[in-house]
Amino acid sequence: MLDPRYLRKHIKEVSTHLRLRGYLLDVEQITGLEEQRKMLQIETQALQNKSNQIAKSIGRMKGKGEDIAALSVQAKSMKSQRETLEGRLSKVQQQLEAIYLTIPNIPHNTVPVGLNEGDNQVIRQWGTIPCFDFVVKDHVDLGQQSGCMDFEAAGKMSGARFVVLYGKLARLQRALIQFMLAVHTEEHGYEELYVPYIVNGTSLRNTGQLPKFLDDQFALKGNQDFYLIPTAEVPVTNLAQGVIFPNQALPKKYVAHTPCFRSESGSYGKDTRGMIRQHQFEKVELIRFVKPEDSLSALEAVTKEAETILQKLELPYRVVALCTGDLGFSAAKTYDLEVWLPSENTYREISSCSNFGDFQARRLQARWRNPETNAIELIHTINGSGVAVGRALVAIMENYQNATGKIRVPHALQAYIQEDFI
């Protein structure tokens, strides 16, 4: 969430920044509500001051044995007026809170300006795109040929956008998870976490998934306010909720493997074939809690760490800086990693690494104590996929296929699966 005080003071400037990402801030509505809030706060405080004075007078008069009947009537009347004003004030504050929760983050000044993904900027590329002397198959045909990938069975038990993996493909996916966790813990210094796969609505609001993306969540039936996690970012980031970190405790570097659950409500008809866009998928997620001055360098580091996975797997990829119009709701700056898929003859997203500034931290009340000023300040949060497991599996299948449909196991995974081909 943006700082309401900053928003009030600089609302026109904020509106200009948000317009770069295609968001039209209703300046008139917010200004009007803020004026009401201010007026009601002044009136409420004035009544409170008068009530305090009357209470003191009643106390003095009681001590002298004087008649307090008239003042008591006045006190009751003022209490009633004050309660009415407080009710109106609470309603206006709730309206403002609801609006503030729907306002996206301000893009960092280093983010390229643009309207949509067509305006994203390629920062760098890595690897050599493979050349095949045969007609390449996509991962669906390869998986079904091997008998290790079954969308029909998954459809019967769950519906569209699910898959069952058998035997060697299931083992290859597990190998990918083990490999990624090993690299990030042993080489990059992350602490591995195991977290709940179910969270409450507050946790989703803290990270920005609610209320904006309610339709994308899988809510659980029952009296409890429970949702399946859309990403490990949600439970891991919520570890900082209400925490004041001492200076020496930062940065925090966490990695977690979890399944992820998304309804994909806005993607009907898109990527319906195969494993690219599913309701349930696996990710290895990187999360950092950092001091504000380390924020931008931390994003660069997380991006490089995600790249390390693709480089070790020898998968061609590129790094793309998202433009203002393509940024996620909570992000101030984002790099996407896009891996090469031969069947589509193009790059597809496999990791998204974002800097949220203090946007999530303000909702979380995640703070640290600055030793120079002794002041308590908001931390910054960073997260990135390191990387999406299912899409890595797809990329390996397609980039490492041979003419017979066999898939060569990347050297980096052979210690985990102990086979050359699957």
Short mmCIF file of C-alpha atoms in Angstrom, two decimals:
data_model
loop_
_atom_site.label_atom_id
_atom_site.label_comp_id
_atom_site.label_asym_id
_atom_site.label_seq_id
_atom_site.Cartn_x
_atom_site.Cartn_y
_atom_site.Cartn_z
CA MET A 1 0.00 0.00 0.00
CA LEU A 2 1.18 3.53 -0.71
CA ASP A 3 1.81 5.85 2.21
CA PRO A 4 -1.54 7.67 2.75
CA ARG A 5 0.27 10.75 4.11
CA TYR A 6 2.49 10.94 1.02
CA LEU A 7 -0.53 10.36 -1.20
CA ARG A 8 -2.45 13.23 0.44
CA LYS A 9 0.46 15.63 0.09
CA HIS A 10 1.48 14.67 -3.45
CA ILE A 11 -1.71 13.31 -4.98
CA LYS A 12 -1.25 14.94 -8.40
CA GLU A 13 2.34 13.70 -8.65
CA VAL A 14 1.26 10.19 -7.63
CA SER A 15 -1.55 10.31 -10.19
CA THR A 16 0.97 11.16 -12.93
CA HIS A 17 3.24 8.26 -11.97
CA LEU A 18 0.35 5.79 -11.84
CA ARG A 19 -0.91 6.92 -15.23
CA LEU A 20 2.36 5.54 -16.67
CA ARG A 21 1.18 2.08 -15.69
CA GLY A 22 -2.31 2.62 -17.06
CA TYR A 23 -3.97 3.31 -13.72
CA LEU A 24 -6.25 6.35 -13.44
CA LEU A 25 -6.33 7.62 -9.88
CA ASP A 26 -9.64 9.25 -8.92
CA VAL A 27 -8.08 12.39 -7.45
CA GLU A 28 -11.41 14.15 -6.96
CA GLN A 29 -12.94 11.27 -5.00
CA ILE A 30 -9.91 10.83 -2.74
CA THR A 31 -9.53 14.59 -2.16
CA GLY A 32 -13.22 14.89 -1.27
CA LEU A 33 -13.10 12.01 1.18
CA GLU A 34 -9.88 13.27 2.75
CA GLU A 35 -11.49 16.70 3.29
CA GLN A 36 -14.46 15.01 4.99
CA ARG A 37 -12.11 12.96 7.14
CA LYS A 38 -10.15 16.02 8.21
CA MET A 39 -13.30 18.03 9.01
CA LEU A 40 -14.84 15.16 11.01
CA GLN A 41 -11.60 14.60 12.93
CA ILE A 42 -11.46 18.31 13.87
CA GLU A 43 -15.12 18.33 14.96
CA THR A 44 -14.73 15.09 16.91
CA GLN A 45 -11.62 16.36 18.68
CA ALA A 46 -13.34 19.66 19.53
CA LEU A 47 -16.28 17.80 21.09
CA GLN A 48 -13.87 15.54 22.98
CA ASN A 49 -12.09 18.60 24.40
CA LYS A 50 -15.40 20.14 25.50
CA SER A 51 -16.49 16.84 27.05
CA ASN A 52 -13.22 16.70 28.99
CA GLN A 53 -13.78 20.24 30.29
CA ILE A 54 -17.34 19.43 31.36
CA ALA A 55 -16.17 16.25 33.07
CA LYS A 56 -13.62 18.28 35.05
CA SER A 57 -16.30 20.82 35.99
CA ILE A 58 -18.64 18.06 37.13
CA GLY A 59 -15.83 16.65 39.28
CA ARG A 60 -15.16 20.02 40.92
CA MET A 61 -18.86 20.71 41.50
CA LYS A 62 -19.40 17.26 43.01
CA GLY A 63 -16.56 17.97 45.40
CA LYS A 64 -18.27 21.18 46.51
CA GLY A 65 -21.68 19.52 46.76
CA GLU A 66 -23.16 21.67 43.97
CA ASP A 67 -25.97 20.65 41.61
CA ILE A 68 -24.57 18.95 38.47
CA ALA A 69 -27.88 18.04 36.77
CA ALA A 70 -27.63 20.62 33.97
CA LEU A 71 -24.01 19.74 33.20
CA SER A 72 -24.82 16.03 33.20
CA VAL A 73 -27.51 16.58 30.55
CA GLN A 74 -25.03 18.59 28.51
CA ALA A 75 -22.40 15.86 28.88
CA LYS A 76 -24.81 13.16 27.66
CA SER A 77 -25.81 15.31 24.67
CA MET A 78 -22.18 15.88 23.74
CA LYS A 79 -21.39 12.19 24.09
CA SER A 80 -24.24 11.39 21.69
CA GLN A 81 -23.00 14.00 19.20
CA ARG A 82 -19.47 12.70 19.47
CA GLU A 83 -20.53 9.09 18.86
CA THR A 84 -22.46 10.18 15.78
CA LEU A 85 -19.42 12.02 14.43
CA GLU A 86 -17.14 9.08 15.23
CA GLY A 87 -19.47 6.79 13.28
CA ARG A 88 -19.36 9.10 10.28
CA LEU A 89 -15.58 9.39 10.59
CA SER A 90 -15.16 5.61 10.75
CA LYS A 91 -17.28 5.20 7.62
CA VAL A 92 -15.16 7.73 5.68
CA GLN A 93 -11.93 6.10 6.90
CA GLN A 94 -13.21 2.70 5.77
CA GLN A 95 -14.02 4.13 2.33
CA LEU A 96 -10.52 5.58 2.05
CA GLU A 97 -8.92 2.32 3.23
CA ALA A 98 -10.87 0.36 0.61
CA ILE A 99 -9.66 2.76 -2.11
CA TYR A 100 -6.04 2.72 -0.92
CA LEU A 101 -5.99 -1.09 -1.03
CA THR A 102 -6.80 -0.99 -4.76
CA ILE A 103 -4.09 1.53 -5.73
CA PRO A 104 -1.00 -0.15 -7.28
CA ASN A 105 2.60 0.61 -6.48
CA ILE A 106 4.42 3.53 -8.08
CA PRO A 107 6.91 2.39 -10.76
CA HIS A 108 10.55 2.99 -9.94
CA ASN A 109 12.13 5.72 -12.07
CA THR A 110 14.40 3.14 -13.76
CA VAL A 111 11.42 1.19 -15.17
CA PRO A 112 10.96 1.67 -18.95
CA VAL A 113 7.79 3.53 -19.84
CA GLY A 114 5.28 1.58 -21.93
CA LEU A 115 1.70 0.40 -22.23
CA ASN A 116 1.98 -3.40 -22.43
CA GLU A 117 4.36 -6.36 -22.86
CA GLY A 118 5.22 -5.16 -26.36
CA ASP A 119 7.10 -2.27 -24.71
CA ASN A 120 9.21 -4.47 -22.41
CA GLN A 121 12.96 -4.20 -22.90
CA VAL A 122 15.35 -7.12 -23.42
CA ILE A 123 18.31 -6.53 -21.09
CA ARG A 124 20.49 -9.55 -21.97
CA GLN A 125 20.40 -13.01 -23.51
CA TRP A 126 22.29 -16.16 -22.58
CA GLY A 127 22.91 -19.47 -24.30
CA THR A 128 22.69 -20.77 -27.84
CA ILE A 129 19.32 -21.57 -29.33
CA PRO A 130 19.48 -25.26 -30.37
CA CYS A 131 19.25 -26.32 -34.00
CA PHE A 132 17.46 -29.59 -34.78
CA ASP A 133 17.75 -31.71 -37.95
CA PHE A 134 14.29 -33.16 -37.33
CA VAL A 135 10.81 -31.81 -36.68
CA VAL A 136 10.67 -30.91 -32.98
CA LYS A 137 7.83 -32.06 -30.79
CA ASP A 138 6.28 -30.07 -28.00
CA HIS A 139 6.33 -31.31 -24.41
CA VAL A 140 2.80 -32.70 -24.66
CA ASP A 141 3.65 -35.02 -27.56
CA LEU A 142 6.95 -35.99 -25.93
CA GLY A 143 5.28 -36.71 -22.60
CA GLN A 144 2.46 -38.73 -24.09
CA GLN A 145 4.86 -40.66 -26.31
CA SER A 146 6.77 -41.75 -23.23
CA GLY A 147 3.54 -42.60 -21.40
CA CYS A 148 4.65 -40.39 -18.50
CA MET A 149 2.31 -37.41 -18.95
CA ASP A 150 -1.47 -37.78 -18.71
CA PHE A 151 -3.83 -34.83 -19.03
CA GLU A 152 -6.90 -36.99 -19.62
CA ALA A 153 -6.62 -38.79 -16.27
CA ALA A 154 -6.08 -35.48 -14.49
CA GLY A 155 -9.12 -34.05 -16.27
CA LYS A 156 -11.32 -36.86 -15.01
CA MET A 157 -10.35 -36.36 -11.38
CA SER A 158 -9.96 -32.56 -11.34
CA GLY A 159 -10.79 -30.88 -14.66
CA ALA A 160 -8.86 -28.87 -17.22
CA ARG A 161 -5.38 -27.42 -16.50
CA PHE A 162 -4.12 -30.31 -14.40
CA VAL A 163 -1.66 -33.11 -15.21
CA VAL A 164 -0.53 -36.48 -13.87
CA LEU A 165 3.19 -37.25 -14.24
CA TYR A 166 4.39 -40.85 -14.06
CA GLY A 167 7.72 -42.54 -13.53
CA LYS A 168 10.70 -40.81 -15.05
CA LEU A 169 8.98 -37.45 -15.63
CA ALA A 170 7.79 -37.37 -12.02
CA ARG A 171 11.37 -38.16 -10.95
CA LEU A 172 12.74 -35.46 -13.26
CA GLN A 173 10.43 -32.90 -11.69
CA ARG A 174 11.53 -33.98 -8.21
CA ALA A 175 15.17 -33.77 -9.32
CA LEU A 176 14.61 -30.20 -10.50
CA ILE A 177 13.20 -29.20 -7.12
CA GLN A 178 16.10 -30.81 -5.22
CA PHE A 179 18.63 -29.23 -7.55
CA MET A 180 17.17 -25.72 -7.23
CA LEU A 181 16.97 -25.91 -3.44
CA ALA A 182 20.55 -27.17 -3.24
CA VAL A 183 21.89 -24.34 -5.42
CA HIS A 184 20.02 -21.63 -3.53
CA THR A 185 20.91 -22.90 -0.07
CA GLU A 186 24.47 -24.12 -0.64
CA GLU A 187 25.69 -21.56 -3.19
CA HIS A 188 23.47 -18.51 -2.65
CA GLY A 189 23.13 -18.66 1.13
CA TYR A 190 19.35 -18.89 1.47
CA GLU A 191 17.65 -20.50 4.45
CA GLU A 192 15.19 -23.18 3.36
CA LEU A 193 11.66 -22.99 4.75
CA TYR A 194 8.65 -25.25 4.88
CA VAL A 195 5.47 -23.15 5.03
CA PRO A 196 1.68 -23.67 5.08
CA TYR A 197 -0.05 -24.13 1.74
CA ILE A 198 -3.21 -22.57 3.18
CA VAL A 199 -3.36 -18.95 4.34
CA ASN A 200 -6.01 -16.53 5.58
CA GLY A 201 -7.34 -13.48 3.79
CA THR A 202 -5.20 -11.11 5.84
CA SER A 203 -2.03 -12.77 4.54
CA LEU A 204 -3.19 -12.31 0.94
CA ARG A 205 -4.05 -8.66 1.59
CA ASN A 206 -0.63 -8.10 3.14
CA THR A 207 1.17 -9.16 -0.05
CA GLY A 208 -1.27 -7.46 -2.44
CA GLN A 209 -3.22 -10.43 -3.85
CA LEU A 210 -6.40 -9.16 -2.15
CA PRO A 211 -8.64 -7.40 -2.82
CA LYS A 212 -7.35 -6.83 -6.38
CA PHE A 213 -7.02 -10.49 -7.44
CA LEU A 214 -9.83 -12.18 -5.52
CA ASP A 215 -11.02 -14.03 -8.64
CA ASP A 216 -7.56 -15.58 -9.12
CA GLN A 217 -7.59 -17.24 -5.69
CA PHE A 218 -8.86 -20.68 -4.71
CA ALA A 219 -10.99 -20.01 -1.63
CA LEU A 220 -11.78 -22.97 0.62
CA LYS A 221 -15.38 -23.67 1.55
CA GLY A 222 -16.34 -23.41 5.22
CA ASN A 223 -16.56 -20.82 7.95
CA GLN A 224 -12.84 -20.08 8.02
CA ASP A 225 -11.27 -17.39 5.86
CA PHE A 226 -8.88 -19.79 4.10
CA TYR A 227 -7.26 -19.80 0.65
CA LEU A 228 -4.80 -22.07 -1.16
CA ILE A 229 -1.54 -20.18 -1.71
CA PRO A 230 -0.94 -18.73 -5.22
CA THR A 231 2.80 -18.63 -4.51
CA ALA A 232 5.21 -19.19 -1.61
CA GLU A 233 5.69 -15.42 -1.62
CA VAL A 234 2.51 -15.13 0.47
CA PRO A 235 3.34 -17.30 3.52
CA VAL A 236 7.05 -16.48 3.49
CA THR A 237 6.58 -12.70 3.24
CA ASN A 238 4.01 -12.85 6.03
CA LEU A 239 6.75 -14.06 8.38
CA ALA A 240 7.61 -10.36 8.63
CA GLN A 241 4.10 -9.32 9.70
CA GLY A 242 4.33 -7.05 12.75
CA VAL A 243 8.06 -7.71 13.19
CA ILE A 244 10.64 -5.04 14.02
CA PHE A 245 13.98 -6.42 12.84
CA PRO A 246 17.17 -5.33 14.57
CA ASN A 247 19.76 -3.88 12.22
CA GLN A 248 22.02 -6.93 12.40
CA ALA A 249 19.17 -9.30 11.45
CA LEU A 250 18.91 -7.92 7.91
CA PRO A 251 19.01 -9.04 5.20
CA LYS A 252 16.84 -12.13 5.54
CA LYS A 253 17.13 -14.61 2.66
CA TYR A 254 14.55 -17.38 2.43
CA VAL A 255 13.86 -20.07 -0.16
CA ALA A 256 10.81 -22.32 -0.22
CA HIS A 257 9.45 -24.97 -2.53
CA THR A 258 5.65 -25.14 -2.60
CA PRO A 259 2.83 -26.06 -4.90
CA CYS A 260 1.00 -22.99 -6.19
CA PHE A 261 -2.73 -22.75 -6.92
CA ARG A 262 -4.27 -20.19 -9.28
CA SER A 263 -7.67 -20.07 -10.91
CA GLU A 264 -6.26 -18.33 -14.03
CA SER A 265 -9.60 -16.50 -14.24
CA GLY A 266 -8.37 -14.03 -16.85
CA SER A 267 -6.71 -16.57 -19.17
CA TYR A 268 -9.56 -18.59 -20.63
CA GLY A 269 -8.54 -19.89 -24.04
CA LYS A 270 -4.87 -19.00 -23.43
CA ASP A 271 -2.19 -21.72 -23.20
CA THR A 272 -4.80 -24.44 -22.83
CA ARG A 273 -2.44 -27.08 -24.24
CA GLY A 274 0.06 -28.66 -21.89
CA MET A 275 1.75 -27.52 -18.69
CA ILE A 276 2.43 -23.84 -19.42
CA ARG A 277 -0.60 -22.48 -17.56
CA GLN A 278 -2.10 -24.75 -14.91
CA HIS A 279 -4.23 -24.44 -11.81
CA GLN A 280 -1.64 -26.36 -9.76
CA PHE A 281 2.10 -26.07 -10.33
CA GLU A 282 5.40 -26.09 -8.43
CA LYS A 283 7.80 -23.24 -7.77
CA VAL A 284 10.98 -22.64 -5.84
CA GLU A 285 10.65 -19.10 -4.52
CA LEU A 286 13.32 -16.65 -3.32
CA ILE A 287 12.35 -13.94 -0.81
CA ARG A 288 14.51 -11.24 0.75
CA PHE A 289 13.80 -8.72 3.52
CA VAL A 290 16.27 -5.85 3.16
CA LYS A 291 17.08 -2.32 4.27
CA PRO A 292 15.84 0.35 1.84
CA GLU A 293 19.36 1.26 0.71
CA ASP A 294 19.98 -2.35 -0.35
CA SER A 295 16.73 -2.67 -2.25
CA LEU A 296 17.81 -2.25 -5.88
CA SER A 297 21.01 -4.28 -5.53
CA ALA A 298 18.99 -7.09 -3.91
CA LEU A 299 16.70 -7.26 -6.94
CA GLU A 300 19.71 -7.54 -9.24
CA ALA A 301 21.14 -10.31 -7.04
CA VAL A 302 17.90 -12.32 -6.94
CA THR A 303 17.62 -12.07 -10.72
CA LYS A 304 21.18 -13.33 -11.18
CA GLU A 305 20.50 -16.21 -8.77
CA ALA A 306 17.48 -17.28 -10.81
CA GLU A 307 19.62 -17.02 -13.95
CA THR A 308 22.18 -19.34 -12.36
CA ILE A 309 19.61 -22.16 -12.39
CA LEU A 310 18.99 -21.76 -16.12
CA GLN A 311 22.70 -21.51 -16.85
CA LYS A 312 23.47 -24.68 -14.92
CA LEU A 313 20.67 -26.43 -16.82
CA GLU A 314 22.13 -24.97 -20.06
CA LEU A 315 18.78 -23.57 -21.15
CA PRO A 316 18.83 -20.53 -23.45
CA TYR A 317 17.02 -17.56 -21.92
CA ARG A 318 16.75 -13.80 -21.89
CA VAL A 319 16.17 -11.20 -19.17
CA VAL A 320 13.41 -8.67 -19.82
CA ALA A 321 12.71 -5.46 -17.91
CA LEU A 322 8.96 -5.02 -17.64
CA CYS A 323 7.62 -1.64 -18.70
CA THR A 324 5.34 0.48 -16.51
CA GLY A 325 2.18 -0.86 -18.13
CA ASP A 326 3.14 -4.52 -17.60
CA LEU A 327 4.16 -4.35 -13.94
CA GLY A 328 2.36 -6.47 -11.37
CA PHE A 329 0.11 -4.71 -8.88
CA SER A 330 2.57 -4.61 -5.95
CA ALA A 331 5.82 -4.30 -7.93
CA ALA A 332 7.91 -1.15 -8.29
CA LYS A 333 10.33 -2.89 -10.68
CA THR A 334 10.38 -6.35 -12.28
CA TYR A 335 12.66 -8.49 -14.40
CA ASP A 336 11.21 -11.53 -16.17
CA LEU A 337 13.39 -14.46 -17.20
CA GLU A 338 12.12 -16.04 -20.41
CA VAL A 339 13.32 -19.48 -21.48
CA TRP A 340 13.50 -20.71 -25.08
CA LEU A 341 10.82 -23.21 -26.16
CA PRO A 342 11.66 -24.83 -29.54
CA SER A 343 8.08 -25.95 -30.24
CA GLU A 344 6.86 -22.35 -30.08
CA ASN A 345 10.04 -20.86 -31.59
CA THR A 346 9.96 -18.18 -28.92
CA TYR A 347 10.85 -17.30 -25.33
CA ARG A 348 8.34 -17.88 -22.51
CA GLU A 349 8.38 -16.59 -18.94
CA ILE A 350 9.91 -18.95 -16.39
CA SER A 351 10.70 -16.53 -13.57
CA SER A 352 9.56 -13.12 -12.40
CA CYS A 353 11.79 -11.17 -10.00
CA SER A 354 10.30 -8.08 -8.35
CA ASN A 355 11.18 -5.25 -6.03
CA PHE A 356 8.17 -4.13 -4.00
CA GLY A 357 9.87 -1.31 -2.10
CA ASP A 358 7.93 -0.69 1.12
CA PHE A 359 4.55 -1.40 -0.54
CA GLN A 360 4.04 -4.83 1.06
CA ALA A 361 5.88 -3.86 4.24
CA ARG A 362 3.37 -1.08 4.96
CA ARG A 363 0.49 -3.55 4.91
CA LEU A 364 2.54 -6.03 6.93
CA GLN A 365 3.91 -3.42 9.34
CA ALA A 366 7.29 -5.08 8.70
CA ARG A 367 9.96 -2.77 10.05
CA TRP A 368 13.54 -2.42 11.22
CA ARG A 369 15.37 -0.18 13.66
CA ASN A 370 17.80 2.18 11.96
CA PRO A 371 20.88 2.34 14.23
CA GLU A 372 21.91 5.77 12.90
CA THR A 373 18.65 7.47 13.90
CA ASN A 374 17.19 4.84 16.27
CA ALA A 375 14.00 5.32 14.25
CA ILE A 376 11.74 2.42 13.29
CA GLU A 377 11.36 2.30 9.49
CA LEU A 378 9.71 0.04 6.94
CA ILE A 379 11.81 -2.69 5.34
CA HIS A 380 11.78 -3.46 1.61
CA THR A 381 10.69 -6.83 0.22
CA ILE A 382 12.09 -8.63 -2.84
CA ASN A 383 10.96 -11.89 -4.38
CA GLY A 384 11.63 -14.02 -7.43
CA SER A 385 10.97 -17.48 -8.80
CA GLY A 386 14.09 -19.51 -8.70
CA VAL A 387 12.49 -20.95 -10.91
CA ALA A 388 9.03 -22.26 -11.92
CA VAL A 389 9.50 -26.05 -11.83
CA GLY A 390 6.87 -27.08 -14.36
CA ARG A 391 8.10 -24.65 -16.98
CA ALA A 392 11.69 -25.77 -16.36
CA LEU A 393 10.53 -29.34 -16.97
CA VAL A 394 8.85 -28.26 -20.22
CA ALA A 395 11.99 -26.40 -21.34
CA ILE A 396 14.23 -29.40 -20.65
CA MET A 397 11.93 -31.78 -22.49
CA GLU A 398 11.83 -29.60 -25.57
CA ASN A 399 15.45 -28.38 -25.67
CA TYR A 400 16.97 -31.78 -24.83
CA GLN A 401 14.83 -34.00 -27.10
CA ASN A 402 16.32 -36.21 -29.81
CA ALA A 403 14.89 -37.57 -33.04
CA THR A 404 13.41 -40.63 -31.32
CA GLY A 405 11.59 -38.58 -28.70
CA LYS A 406 14.00 -39.44 -25.89
CA ILE A 407 15.01 -36.62 -23.55
CA ARG A 408 18.61 -36.21 -22.46
CA VAL A 409 18.99 -35.40 -18.78
CA PRO A 410 21.00 -32.18 -18.24
CA HIS A 411 24.36 -32.77 -16.61
CA ALA A 412 23.36 -30.71 -13.56
CA LEU A 413 20.49 -33.11 -12.79
CA GLN A 414 22.26 -36.43 -13.33
CA ALA A 415 23.39 -36.60 -9.71
CA TYR A 416 19.71 -36.49 -8.70
CA ILE A 417 18.18 -38.79 -11.29
CA GLN A 418 21.24 -40.91 -12.26
CA GLU A 419 20.14 -41.50 -15.85
CA ASP A 420 21.37 -40.05 -19.11
CA PHE A 421 18.05 -40.25 -20.96
CA ILE A 422 14.39 -40.57 -20.01
#
